[in-house]
PDB file of C-alpha atoms in Angstrom:
ATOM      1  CA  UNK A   1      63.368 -32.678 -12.619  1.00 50.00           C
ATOM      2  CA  UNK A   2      62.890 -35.850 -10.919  1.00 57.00           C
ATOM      3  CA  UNK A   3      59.288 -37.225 -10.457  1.00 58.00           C
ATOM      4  CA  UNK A   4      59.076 -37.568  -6.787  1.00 56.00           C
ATOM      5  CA  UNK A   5      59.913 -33.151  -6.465  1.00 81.00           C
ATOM      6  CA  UNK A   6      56.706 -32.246  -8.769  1.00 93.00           C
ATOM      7  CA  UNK A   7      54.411 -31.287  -6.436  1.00 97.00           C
ATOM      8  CA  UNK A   8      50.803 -31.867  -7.406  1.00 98.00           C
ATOM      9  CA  UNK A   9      47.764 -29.751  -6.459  1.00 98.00           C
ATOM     10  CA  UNK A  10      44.516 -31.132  -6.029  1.00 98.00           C
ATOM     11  CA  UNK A  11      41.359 -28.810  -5.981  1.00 98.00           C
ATOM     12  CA  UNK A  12      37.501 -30.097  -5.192  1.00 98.00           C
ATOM     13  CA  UNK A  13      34.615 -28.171  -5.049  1.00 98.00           C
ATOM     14  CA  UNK A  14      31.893 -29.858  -3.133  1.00 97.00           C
ATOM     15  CA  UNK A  15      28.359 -28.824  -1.861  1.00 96.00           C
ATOM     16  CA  UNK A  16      26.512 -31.508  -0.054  1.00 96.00           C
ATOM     17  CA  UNK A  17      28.301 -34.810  -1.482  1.00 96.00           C
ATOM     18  CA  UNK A  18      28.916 -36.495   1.929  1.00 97.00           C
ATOM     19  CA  UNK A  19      27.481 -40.147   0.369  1.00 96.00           C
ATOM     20  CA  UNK A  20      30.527 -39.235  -2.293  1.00 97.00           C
ATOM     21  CA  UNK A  21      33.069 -37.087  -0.236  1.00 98.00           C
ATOM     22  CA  UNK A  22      35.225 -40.071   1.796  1.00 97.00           C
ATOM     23  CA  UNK A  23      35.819 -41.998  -1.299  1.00 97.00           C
ATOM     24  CA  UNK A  24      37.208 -38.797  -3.207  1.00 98.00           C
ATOM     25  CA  UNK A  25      39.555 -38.061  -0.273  1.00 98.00           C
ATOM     26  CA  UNK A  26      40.506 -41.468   0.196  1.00 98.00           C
ATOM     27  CA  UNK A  27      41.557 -41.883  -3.551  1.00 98.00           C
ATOM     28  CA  UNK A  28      43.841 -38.532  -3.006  1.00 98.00           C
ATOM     29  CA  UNK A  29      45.072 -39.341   0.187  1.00 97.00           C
ATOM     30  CA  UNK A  30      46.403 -43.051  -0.533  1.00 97.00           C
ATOM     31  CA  UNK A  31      48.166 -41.808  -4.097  1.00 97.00           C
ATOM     32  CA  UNK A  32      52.007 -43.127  -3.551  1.00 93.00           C
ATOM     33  CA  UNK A  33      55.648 -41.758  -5.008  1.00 79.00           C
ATOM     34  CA  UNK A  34      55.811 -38.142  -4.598  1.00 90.00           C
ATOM     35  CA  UNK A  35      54.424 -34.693  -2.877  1.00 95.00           C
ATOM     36  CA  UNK A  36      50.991 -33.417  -3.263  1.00 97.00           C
ATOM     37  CA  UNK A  37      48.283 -30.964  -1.326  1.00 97.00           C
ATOM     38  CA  UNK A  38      44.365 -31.415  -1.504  1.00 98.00           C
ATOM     39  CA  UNK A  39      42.252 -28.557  -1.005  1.00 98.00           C
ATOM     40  CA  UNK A  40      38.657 -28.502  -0.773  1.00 98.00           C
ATOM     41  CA  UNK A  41      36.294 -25.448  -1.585  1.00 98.00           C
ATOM     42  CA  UNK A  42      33.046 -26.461   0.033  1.00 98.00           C
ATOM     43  CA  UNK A  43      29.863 -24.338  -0.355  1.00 97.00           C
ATOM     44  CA  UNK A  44      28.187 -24.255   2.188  1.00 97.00           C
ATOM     45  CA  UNK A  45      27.176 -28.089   3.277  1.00 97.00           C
ATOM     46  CA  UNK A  46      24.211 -28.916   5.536  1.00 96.00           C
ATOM     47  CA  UNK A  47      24.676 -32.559   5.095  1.00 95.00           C
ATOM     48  CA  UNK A  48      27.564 -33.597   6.942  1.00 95.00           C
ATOM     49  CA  UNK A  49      30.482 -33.107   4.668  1.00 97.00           C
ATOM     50  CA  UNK A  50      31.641 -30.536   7.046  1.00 97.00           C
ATOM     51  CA  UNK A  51      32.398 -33.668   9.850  1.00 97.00           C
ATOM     52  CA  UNK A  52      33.937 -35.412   6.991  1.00 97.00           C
ATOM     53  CA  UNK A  53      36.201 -32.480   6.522  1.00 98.00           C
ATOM     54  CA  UNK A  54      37.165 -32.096  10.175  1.00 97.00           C
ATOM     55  CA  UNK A  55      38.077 -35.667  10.620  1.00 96.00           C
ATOM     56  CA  UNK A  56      40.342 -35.637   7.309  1.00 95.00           C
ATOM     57  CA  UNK A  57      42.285 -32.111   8.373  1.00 94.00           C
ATOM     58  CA  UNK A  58      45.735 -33.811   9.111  1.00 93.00           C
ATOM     59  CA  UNK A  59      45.475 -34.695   4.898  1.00 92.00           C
ATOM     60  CA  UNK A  60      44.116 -31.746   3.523  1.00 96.00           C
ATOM     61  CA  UNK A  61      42.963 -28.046   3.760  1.00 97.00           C
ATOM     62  CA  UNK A  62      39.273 -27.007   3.449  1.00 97.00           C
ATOM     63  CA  UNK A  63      37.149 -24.310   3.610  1.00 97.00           C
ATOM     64  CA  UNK A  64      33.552 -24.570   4.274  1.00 97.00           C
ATOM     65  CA  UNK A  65      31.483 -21.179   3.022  1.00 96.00           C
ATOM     66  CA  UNK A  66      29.182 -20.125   0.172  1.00 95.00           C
ATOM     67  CA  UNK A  67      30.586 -19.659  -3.100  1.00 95.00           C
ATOM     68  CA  UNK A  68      29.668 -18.296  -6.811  1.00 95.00           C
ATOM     69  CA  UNK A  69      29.220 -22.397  -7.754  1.00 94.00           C
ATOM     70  CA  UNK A  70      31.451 -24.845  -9.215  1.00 96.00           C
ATOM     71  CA  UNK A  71      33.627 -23.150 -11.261  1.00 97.00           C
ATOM     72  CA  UNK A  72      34.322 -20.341  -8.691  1.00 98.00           C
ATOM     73  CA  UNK A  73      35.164 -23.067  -6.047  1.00 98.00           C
ATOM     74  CA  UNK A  74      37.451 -24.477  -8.674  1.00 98.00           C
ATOM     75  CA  UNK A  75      39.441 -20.916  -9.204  1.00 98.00           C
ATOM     76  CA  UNK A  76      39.883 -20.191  -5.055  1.00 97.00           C
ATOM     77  CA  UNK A  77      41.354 -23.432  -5.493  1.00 97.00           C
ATOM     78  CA  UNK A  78      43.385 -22.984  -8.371  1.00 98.00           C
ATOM     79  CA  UNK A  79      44.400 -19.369  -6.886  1.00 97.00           C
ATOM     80  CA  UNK A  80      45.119 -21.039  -3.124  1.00 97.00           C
ATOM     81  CA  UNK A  81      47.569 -23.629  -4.337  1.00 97.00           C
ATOM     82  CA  UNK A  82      50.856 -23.438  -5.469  1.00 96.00           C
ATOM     83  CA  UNK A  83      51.843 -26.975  -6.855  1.00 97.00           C
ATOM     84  CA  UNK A  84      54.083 -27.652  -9.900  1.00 97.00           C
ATOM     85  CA  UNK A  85      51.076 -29.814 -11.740  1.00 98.00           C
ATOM     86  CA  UNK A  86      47.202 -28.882 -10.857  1.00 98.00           C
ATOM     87  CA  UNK A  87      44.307 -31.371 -10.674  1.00 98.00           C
ATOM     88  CA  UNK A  88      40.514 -30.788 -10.039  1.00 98.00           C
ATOM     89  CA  UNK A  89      38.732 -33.233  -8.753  1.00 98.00           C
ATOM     90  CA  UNK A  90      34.836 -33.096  -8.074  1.00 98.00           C
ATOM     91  CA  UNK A  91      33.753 -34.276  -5.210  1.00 97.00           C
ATOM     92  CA  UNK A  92      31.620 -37.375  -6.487  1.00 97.00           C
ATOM     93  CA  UNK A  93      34.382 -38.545  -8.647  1.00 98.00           C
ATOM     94  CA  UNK A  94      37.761 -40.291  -7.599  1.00 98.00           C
ATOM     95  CA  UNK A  95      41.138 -41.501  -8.678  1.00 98.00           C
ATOM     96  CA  UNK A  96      42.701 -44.522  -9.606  1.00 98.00           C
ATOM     97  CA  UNK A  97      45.757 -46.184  -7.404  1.00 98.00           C
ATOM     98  CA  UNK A  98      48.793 -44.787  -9.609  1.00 97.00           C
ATOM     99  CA  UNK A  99      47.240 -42.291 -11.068  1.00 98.00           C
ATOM    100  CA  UNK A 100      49.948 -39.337  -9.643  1.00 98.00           C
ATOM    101  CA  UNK A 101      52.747 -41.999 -10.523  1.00 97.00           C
ATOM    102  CA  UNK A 102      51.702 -41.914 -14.102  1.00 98.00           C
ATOM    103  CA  UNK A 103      50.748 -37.755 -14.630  1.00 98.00           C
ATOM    104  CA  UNK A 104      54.629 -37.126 -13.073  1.00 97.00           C
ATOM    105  CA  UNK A 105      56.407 -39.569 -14.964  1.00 97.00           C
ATOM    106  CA  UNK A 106      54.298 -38.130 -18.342  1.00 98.00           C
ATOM    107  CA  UNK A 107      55.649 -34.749 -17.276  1.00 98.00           C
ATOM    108  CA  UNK A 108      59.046 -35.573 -16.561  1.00 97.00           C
ATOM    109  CA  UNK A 109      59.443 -37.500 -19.695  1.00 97.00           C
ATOM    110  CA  UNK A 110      58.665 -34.310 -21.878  1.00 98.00           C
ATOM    111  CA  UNK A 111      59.014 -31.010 -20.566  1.00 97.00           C
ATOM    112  CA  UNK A 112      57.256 -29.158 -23.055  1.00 98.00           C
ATOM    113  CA  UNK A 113      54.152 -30.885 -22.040  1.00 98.00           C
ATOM    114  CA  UNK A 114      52.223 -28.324 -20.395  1.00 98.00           C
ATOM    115  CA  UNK A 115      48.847 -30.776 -19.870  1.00 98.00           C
ATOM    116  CA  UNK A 116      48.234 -34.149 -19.822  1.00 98.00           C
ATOM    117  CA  UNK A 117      45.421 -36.437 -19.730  1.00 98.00           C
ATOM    118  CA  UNK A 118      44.323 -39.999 -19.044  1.00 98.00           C
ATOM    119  CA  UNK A 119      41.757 -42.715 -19.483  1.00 98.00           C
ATOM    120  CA  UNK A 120      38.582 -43.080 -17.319  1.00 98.00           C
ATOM    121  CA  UNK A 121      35.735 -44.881 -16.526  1.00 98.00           C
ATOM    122  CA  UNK A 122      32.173 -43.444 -15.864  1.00 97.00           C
ATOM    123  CA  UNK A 123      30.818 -45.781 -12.713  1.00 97.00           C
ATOM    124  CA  UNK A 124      27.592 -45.424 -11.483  1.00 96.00           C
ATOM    125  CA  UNK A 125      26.072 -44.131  -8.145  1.00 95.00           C
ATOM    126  CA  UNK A 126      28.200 -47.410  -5.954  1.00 96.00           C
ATOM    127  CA  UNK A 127      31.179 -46.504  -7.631  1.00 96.00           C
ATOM    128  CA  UNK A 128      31.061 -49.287  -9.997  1.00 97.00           C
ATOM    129  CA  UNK A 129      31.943 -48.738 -13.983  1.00 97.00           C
ATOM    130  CA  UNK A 130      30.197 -49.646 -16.208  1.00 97.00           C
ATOM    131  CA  UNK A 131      31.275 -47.990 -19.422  1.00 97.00           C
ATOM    132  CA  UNK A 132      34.815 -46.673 -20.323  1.00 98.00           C
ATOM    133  CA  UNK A 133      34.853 -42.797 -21.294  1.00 98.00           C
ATOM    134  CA  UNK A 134      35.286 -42.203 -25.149  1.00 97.00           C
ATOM    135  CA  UNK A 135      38.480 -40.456 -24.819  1.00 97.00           C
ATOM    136  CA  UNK A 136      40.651 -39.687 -28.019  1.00 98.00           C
ATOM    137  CA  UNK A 137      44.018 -38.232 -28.595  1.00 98.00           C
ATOM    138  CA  UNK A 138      44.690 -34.646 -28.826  1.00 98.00           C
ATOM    139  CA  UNK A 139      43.007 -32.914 -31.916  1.00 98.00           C
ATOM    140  CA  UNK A 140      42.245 -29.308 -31.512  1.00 97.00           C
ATOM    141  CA  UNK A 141      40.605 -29.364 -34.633  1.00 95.00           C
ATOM    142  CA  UNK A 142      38.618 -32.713 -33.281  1.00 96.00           C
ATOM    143  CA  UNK A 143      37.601 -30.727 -30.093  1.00 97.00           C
ATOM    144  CA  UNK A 144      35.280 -28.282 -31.071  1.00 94.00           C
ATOM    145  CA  UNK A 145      32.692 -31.579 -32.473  1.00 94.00           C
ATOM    146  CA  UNK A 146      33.705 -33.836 -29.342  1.00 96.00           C
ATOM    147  CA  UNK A 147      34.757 -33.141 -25.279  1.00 97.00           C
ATOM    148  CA  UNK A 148      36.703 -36.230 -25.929  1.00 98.00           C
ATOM    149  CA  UNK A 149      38.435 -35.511 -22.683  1.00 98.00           C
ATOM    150  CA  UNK A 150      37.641 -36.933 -19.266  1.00 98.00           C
ATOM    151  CA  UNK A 151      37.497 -33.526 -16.783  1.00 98.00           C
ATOM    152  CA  UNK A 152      38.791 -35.612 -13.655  1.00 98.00           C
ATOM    153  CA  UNK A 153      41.906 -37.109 -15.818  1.00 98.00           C
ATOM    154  CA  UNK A 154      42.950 -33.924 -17.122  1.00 98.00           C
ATOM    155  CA  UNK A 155      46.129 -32.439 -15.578  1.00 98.00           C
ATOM    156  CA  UNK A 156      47.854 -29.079 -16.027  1.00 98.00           C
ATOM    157  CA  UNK A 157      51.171 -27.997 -15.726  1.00 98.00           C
ATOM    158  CA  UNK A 158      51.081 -24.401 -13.208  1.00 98.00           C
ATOM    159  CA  UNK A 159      52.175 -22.805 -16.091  1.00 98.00           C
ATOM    160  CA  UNK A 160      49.184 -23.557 -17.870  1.00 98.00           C
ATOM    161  CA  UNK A 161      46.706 -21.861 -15.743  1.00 98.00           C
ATOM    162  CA  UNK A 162      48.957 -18.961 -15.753  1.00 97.00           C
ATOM    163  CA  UNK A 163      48.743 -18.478 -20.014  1.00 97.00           C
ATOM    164  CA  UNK A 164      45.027 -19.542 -20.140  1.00 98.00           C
ATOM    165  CA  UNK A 165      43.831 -18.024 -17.162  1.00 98.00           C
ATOM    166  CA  UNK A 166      40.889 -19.318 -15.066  1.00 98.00           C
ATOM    167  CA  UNK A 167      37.660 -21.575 -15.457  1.00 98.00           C
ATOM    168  CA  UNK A 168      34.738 -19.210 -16.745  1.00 98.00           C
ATOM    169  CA  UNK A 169      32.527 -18.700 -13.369  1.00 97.00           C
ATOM    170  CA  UNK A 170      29.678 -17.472 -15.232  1.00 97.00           C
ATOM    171  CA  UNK A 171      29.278 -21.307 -16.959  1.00 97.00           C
ATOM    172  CA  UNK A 172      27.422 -24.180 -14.917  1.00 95.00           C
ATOM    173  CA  UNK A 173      27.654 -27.609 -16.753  1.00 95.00           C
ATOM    174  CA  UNK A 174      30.557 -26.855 -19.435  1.00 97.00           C
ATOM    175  CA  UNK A 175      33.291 -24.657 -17.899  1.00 98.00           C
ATOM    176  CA  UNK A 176      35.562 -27.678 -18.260  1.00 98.00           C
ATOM    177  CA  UNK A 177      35.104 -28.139 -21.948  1.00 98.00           C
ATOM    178  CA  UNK A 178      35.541 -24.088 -22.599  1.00 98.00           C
ATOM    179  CA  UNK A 179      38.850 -24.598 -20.535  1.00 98.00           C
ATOM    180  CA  UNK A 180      40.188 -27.013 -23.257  1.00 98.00           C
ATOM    181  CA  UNK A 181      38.976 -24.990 -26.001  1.00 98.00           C
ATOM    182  CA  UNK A 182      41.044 -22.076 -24.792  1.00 98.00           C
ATOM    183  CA  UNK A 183      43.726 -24.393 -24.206  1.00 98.00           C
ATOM    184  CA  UNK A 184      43.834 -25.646 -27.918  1.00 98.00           C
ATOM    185  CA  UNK A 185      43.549 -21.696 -29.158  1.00 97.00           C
ATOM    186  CA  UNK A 186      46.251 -20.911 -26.763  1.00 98.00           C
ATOM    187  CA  UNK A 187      48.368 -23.558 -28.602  1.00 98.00           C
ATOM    188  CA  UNK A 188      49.139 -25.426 -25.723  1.00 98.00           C
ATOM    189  CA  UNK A 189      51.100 -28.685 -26.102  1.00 98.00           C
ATOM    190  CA  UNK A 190      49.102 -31.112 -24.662  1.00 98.00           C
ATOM    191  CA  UNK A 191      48.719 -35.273 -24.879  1.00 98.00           C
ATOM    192  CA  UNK A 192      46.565 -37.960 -23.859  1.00 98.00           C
ATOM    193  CA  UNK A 193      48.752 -41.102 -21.616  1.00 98.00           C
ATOM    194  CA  UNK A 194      47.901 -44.520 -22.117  1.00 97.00           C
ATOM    195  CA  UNK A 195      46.993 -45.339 -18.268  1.00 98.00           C
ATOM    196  CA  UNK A 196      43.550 -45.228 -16.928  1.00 98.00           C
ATOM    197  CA  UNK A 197      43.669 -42.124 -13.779  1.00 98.00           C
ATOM    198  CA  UNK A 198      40.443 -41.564 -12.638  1.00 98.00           C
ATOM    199  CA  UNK A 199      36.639 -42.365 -12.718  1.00 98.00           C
ATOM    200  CA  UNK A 200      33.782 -40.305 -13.130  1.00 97.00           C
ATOM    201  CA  UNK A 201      30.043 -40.684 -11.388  1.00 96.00           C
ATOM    202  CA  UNK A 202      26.517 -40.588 -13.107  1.00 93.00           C
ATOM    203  CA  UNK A 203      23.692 -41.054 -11.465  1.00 88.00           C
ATOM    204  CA  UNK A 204      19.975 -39.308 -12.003  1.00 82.00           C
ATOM    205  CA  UNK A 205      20.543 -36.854  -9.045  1.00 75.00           C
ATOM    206  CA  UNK A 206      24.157 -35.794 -10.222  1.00 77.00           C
ATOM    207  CA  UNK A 207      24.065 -32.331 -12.173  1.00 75.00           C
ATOM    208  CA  UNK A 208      24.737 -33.152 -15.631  1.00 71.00           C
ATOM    209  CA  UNK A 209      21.977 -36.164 -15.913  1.00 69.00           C
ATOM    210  CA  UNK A 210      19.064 -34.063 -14.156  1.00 76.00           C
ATOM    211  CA  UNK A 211      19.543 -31.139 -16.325  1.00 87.00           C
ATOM    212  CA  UNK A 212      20.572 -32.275 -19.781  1.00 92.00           C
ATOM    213  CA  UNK A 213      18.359 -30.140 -21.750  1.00 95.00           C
ATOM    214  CA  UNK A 214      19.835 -27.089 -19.787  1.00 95.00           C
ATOM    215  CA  UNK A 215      23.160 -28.435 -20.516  1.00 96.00           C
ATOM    216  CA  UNK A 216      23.089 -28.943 -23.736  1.00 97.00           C
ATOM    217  CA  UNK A 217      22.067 -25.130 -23.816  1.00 97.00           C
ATOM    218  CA  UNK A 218      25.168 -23.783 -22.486  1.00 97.00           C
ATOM    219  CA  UNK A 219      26.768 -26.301 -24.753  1.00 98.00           C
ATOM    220  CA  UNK A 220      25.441 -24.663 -27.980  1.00 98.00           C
ATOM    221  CA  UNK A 221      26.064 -21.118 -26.607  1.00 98.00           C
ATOM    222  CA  UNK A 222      29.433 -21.581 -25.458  1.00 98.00           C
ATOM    223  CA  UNK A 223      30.720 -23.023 -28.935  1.00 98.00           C
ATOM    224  CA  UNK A 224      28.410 -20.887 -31.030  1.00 98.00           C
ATOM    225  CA  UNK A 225      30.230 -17.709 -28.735  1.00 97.00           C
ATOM    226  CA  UNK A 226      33.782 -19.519 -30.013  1.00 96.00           C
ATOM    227  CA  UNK A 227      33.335 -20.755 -33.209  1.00 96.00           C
ATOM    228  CA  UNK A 228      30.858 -18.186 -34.605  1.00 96.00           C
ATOM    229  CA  UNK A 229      28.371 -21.057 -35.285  1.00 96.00           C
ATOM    230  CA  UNK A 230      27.216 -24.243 -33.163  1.00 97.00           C
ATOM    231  CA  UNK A 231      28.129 -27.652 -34.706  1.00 97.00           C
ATOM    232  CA  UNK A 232      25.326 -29.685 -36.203  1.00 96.00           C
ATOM    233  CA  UNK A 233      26.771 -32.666 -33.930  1.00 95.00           C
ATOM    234  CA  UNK A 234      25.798 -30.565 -31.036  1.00 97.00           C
ATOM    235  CA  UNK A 235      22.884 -29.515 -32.150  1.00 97.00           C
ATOM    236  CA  UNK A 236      21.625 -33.009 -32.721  1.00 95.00           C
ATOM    237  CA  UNK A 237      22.438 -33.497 -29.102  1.00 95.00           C
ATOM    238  CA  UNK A 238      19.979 -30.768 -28.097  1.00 96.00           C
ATOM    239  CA  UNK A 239      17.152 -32.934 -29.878  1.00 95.00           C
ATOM    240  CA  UNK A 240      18.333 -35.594 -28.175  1.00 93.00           C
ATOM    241  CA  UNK A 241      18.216 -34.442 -24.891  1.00 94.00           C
ATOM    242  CA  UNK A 242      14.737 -32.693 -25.552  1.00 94.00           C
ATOM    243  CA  UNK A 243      13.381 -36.103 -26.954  1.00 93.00           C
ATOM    244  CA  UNK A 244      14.788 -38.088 -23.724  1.00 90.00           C
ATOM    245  CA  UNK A 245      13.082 -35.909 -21.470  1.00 89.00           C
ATOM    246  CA  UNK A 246       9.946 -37.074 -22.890  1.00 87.00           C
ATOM    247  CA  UNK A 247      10.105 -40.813 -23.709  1.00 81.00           C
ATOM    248  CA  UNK A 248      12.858 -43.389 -23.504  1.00 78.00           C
ATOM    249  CA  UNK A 249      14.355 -43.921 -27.229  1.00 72.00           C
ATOM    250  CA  UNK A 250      14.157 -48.043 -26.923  1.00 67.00           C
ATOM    251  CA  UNK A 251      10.314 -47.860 -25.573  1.00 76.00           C
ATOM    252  CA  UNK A 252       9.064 -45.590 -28.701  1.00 78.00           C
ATOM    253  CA  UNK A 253      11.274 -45.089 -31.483  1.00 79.00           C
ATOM    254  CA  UNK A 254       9.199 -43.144 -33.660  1.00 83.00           C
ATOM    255  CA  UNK A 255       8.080 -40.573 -31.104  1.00 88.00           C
ATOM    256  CA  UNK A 256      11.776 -40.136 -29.844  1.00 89.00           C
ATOM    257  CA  UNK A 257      13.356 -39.624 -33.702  1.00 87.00           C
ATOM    258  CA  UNK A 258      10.264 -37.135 -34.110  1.00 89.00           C
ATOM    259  CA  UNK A 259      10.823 -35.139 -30.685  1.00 92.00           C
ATOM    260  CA  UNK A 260      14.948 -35.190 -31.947  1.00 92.00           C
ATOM    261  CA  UNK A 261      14.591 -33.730 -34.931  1.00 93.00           C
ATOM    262  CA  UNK A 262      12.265 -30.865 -34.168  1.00 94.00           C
ATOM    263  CA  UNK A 263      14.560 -30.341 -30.934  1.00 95.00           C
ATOM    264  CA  UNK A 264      17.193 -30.324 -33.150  1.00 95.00           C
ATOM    265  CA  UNK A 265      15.699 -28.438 -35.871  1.00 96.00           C
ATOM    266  CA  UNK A 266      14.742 -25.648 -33.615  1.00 96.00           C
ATOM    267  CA  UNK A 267      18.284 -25.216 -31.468  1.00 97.00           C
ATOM    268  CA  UNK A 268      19.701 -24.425 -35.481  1.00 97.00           C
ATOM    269  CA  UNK A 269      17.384 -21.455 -35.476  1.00 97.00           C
ATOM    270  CA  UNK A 270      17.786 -20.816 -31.965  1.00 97.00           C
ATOM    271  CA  UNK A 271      21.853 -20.989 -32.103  1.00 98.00           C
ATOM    272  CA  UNK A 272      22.453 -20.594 -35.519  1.00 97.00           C
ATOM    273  CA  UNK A 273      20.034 -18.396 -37.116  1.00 97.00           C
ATOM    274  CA  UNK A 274      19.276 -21.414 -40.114  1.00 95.00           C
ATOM    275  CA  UNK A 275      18.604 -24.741 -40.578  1.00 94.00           C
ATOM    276  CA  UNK A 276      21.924 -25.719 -42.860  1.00 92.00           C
ATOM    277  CA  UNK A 277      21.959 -27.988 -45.682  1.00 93.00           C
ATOM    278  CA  UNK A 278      24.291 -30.386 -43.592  1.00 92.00           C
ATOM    279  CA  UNK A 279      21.397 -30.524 -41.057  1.00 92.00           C
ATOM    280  CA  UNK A 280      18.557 -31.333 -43.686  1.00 92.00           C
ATOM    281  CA  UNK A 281      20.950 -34.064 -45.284  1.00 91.00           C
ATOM    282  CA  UNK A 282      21.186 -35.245 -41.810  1.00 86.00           C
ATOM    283  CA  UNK A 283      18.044 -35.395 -40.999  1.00 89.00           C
ATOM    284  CA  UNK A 284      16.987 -36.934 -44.584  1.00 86.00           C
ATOM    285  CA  UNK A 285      19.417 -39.802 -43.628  1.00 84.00           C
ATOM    286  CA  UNK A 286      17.776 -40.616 -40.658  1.00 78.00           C
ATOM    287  CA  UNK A 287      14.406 -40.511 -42.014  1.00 74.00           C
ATOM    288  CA  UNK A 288      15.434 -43.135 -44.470  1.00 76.00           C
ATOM    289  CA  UNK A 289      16.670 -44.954 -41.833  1.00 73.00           C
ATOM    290  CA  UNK A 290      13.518 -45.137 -39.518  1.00 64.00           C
ATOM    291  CA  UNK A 291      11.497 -45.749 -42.962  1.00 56.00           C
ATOM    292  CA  UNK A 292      13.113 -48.427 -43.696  1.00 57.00           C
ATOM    293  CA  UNK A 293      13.642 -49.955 -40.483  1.00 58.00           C
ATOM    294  CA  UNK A 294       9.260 -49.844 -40.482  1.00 49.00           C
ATOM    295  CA  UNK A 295       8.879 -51.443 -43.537  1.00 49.00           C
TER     296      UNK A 295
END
């Protein structure tokens, strides 16, 4: 199949993101080299993203009306399109110049591929990056202790959707991470490309930095619901989420490693019903560390 005939589907939920919405439609609507359709799945907006929307209808198809939240704006999208490859885009993030170019030509070069995925920046609340995402290359076994993947760079093949099924609607902050997790048990042949496709936006008012604790939450759930039993790496991030909502680790160091531990002491009961010898090792290291570090 040549490059140019894949269509591509774009999906973006949105709810009041008109600071953000023009630059995500802008990086969709200047991609070059082949076919593609952008729907957006608004929810409601009181904050002018609806004029936004009306101005860009020659480019795209939207819908403005309350919805079940993210991931339920993210299946009416999924379910409303009808492209070859699917992306989701939220409405805060964008894409890079190329970015299409370089999922199609990944695709055509292997047709067994049935996702693919690229590099990415996080940028902060101008749109400037500032850090490059920690991606890695495919490791289902890797997954379930790091999301190393990039939810904006992530593309699926129709097909894909159609053997996994859709996003979880009843999950908030991580339905993206589940969704790869089902991909690896569904044994889907998936690889990371070596070209940078999109970048992703943090800043204090954006979902996943205001509620980290509650995050983190879901987190431990949603793997302890797969895999029988949270990862200690995960729970470790619980303390550190709980310690950062108190007191900035570089200001006070001891205060922070305390708050960490007992956060992360008390998600094991919480999620895993123990406090595993792993854990205690763990934390024994670190305590050696901050010990020694005083002295």
């Amino acid at each position: 199949m040549q490059t140019g005939r894949m269509r591509i589907s774009i999906v973006t939920p949105s709810l009041n993101q008109a600071r953000f919405l023009e630059q995500c439609l802008q990086s969709v609507s200047a991609q070059r080299g082949g076919d593609f359709e952008h729907v957006v799945f608004d929810g409601g907006s009181t904050d002018g993203s609806v004029d936004i929307l009306r101005r860009r209808s020659a480019t795209l198809r939207w819908v403005s009306r309350r919805d079940g939240g993210q991931a339920d704006a993210v299946n009416q999208g999924f379910l409303a399109t009808d492209g070859d490859i699917v992306g989701w885009l939220n409405s805060d993030d964008f894409y890079y110049p190329g970015a299409f170019a370089a999922v199609r030509a990944a695709f055509a070069a292997d047709a067994t591929l049935d996702a693919v995925y690229g590099q990415a920046d996080h940028v902060d609340i101008d749109g400037v990056a500032y850090e490059r995402f920690p991606s890695e290359a495919w490791n289902p076994a890797r997954l379930s202790a790091a999301c190393y993947i990039c939810q904006p760079a992530m593309f699926l093949r129709r097909r894909a959707i159609e053997r996994v099924g859709l996003l979880n609607a009843d999950l908030h902050f991580c339905m993206d991470y589940e969704y790869w997790l089902r991909m690896a048990r569904a044994g889907l042949a998936v690889r990371e490309i070596p070209a940078k496709l999109a970048a992703s936006r943090m800043y204090p008012a954006n979902k996943t930095m205001r509620s980290r604790v509650r995050m983190h939450a879901e987190i431990n759930t949603m793997l302890r619901d797969h895999l029988a039993v949270t990862p200690d790496r995960w729970l470790f991030n619980y303390g550190h989420a709980v310690a950062g909502c108190v007191t900035r680790r570089e200001r006070h160091r001891r205060t922070y490693g305390a708050l960490m531990v007992l956060g992360a002491l008390f998600a094991a009961v919480r999620w895993n019903g123990r406090i595993g010898k792993p854990m205690m090792r763990g934390i024994g290291a670190l305590l050696r560390k901050s010990l020694g570090r005083a002295r």
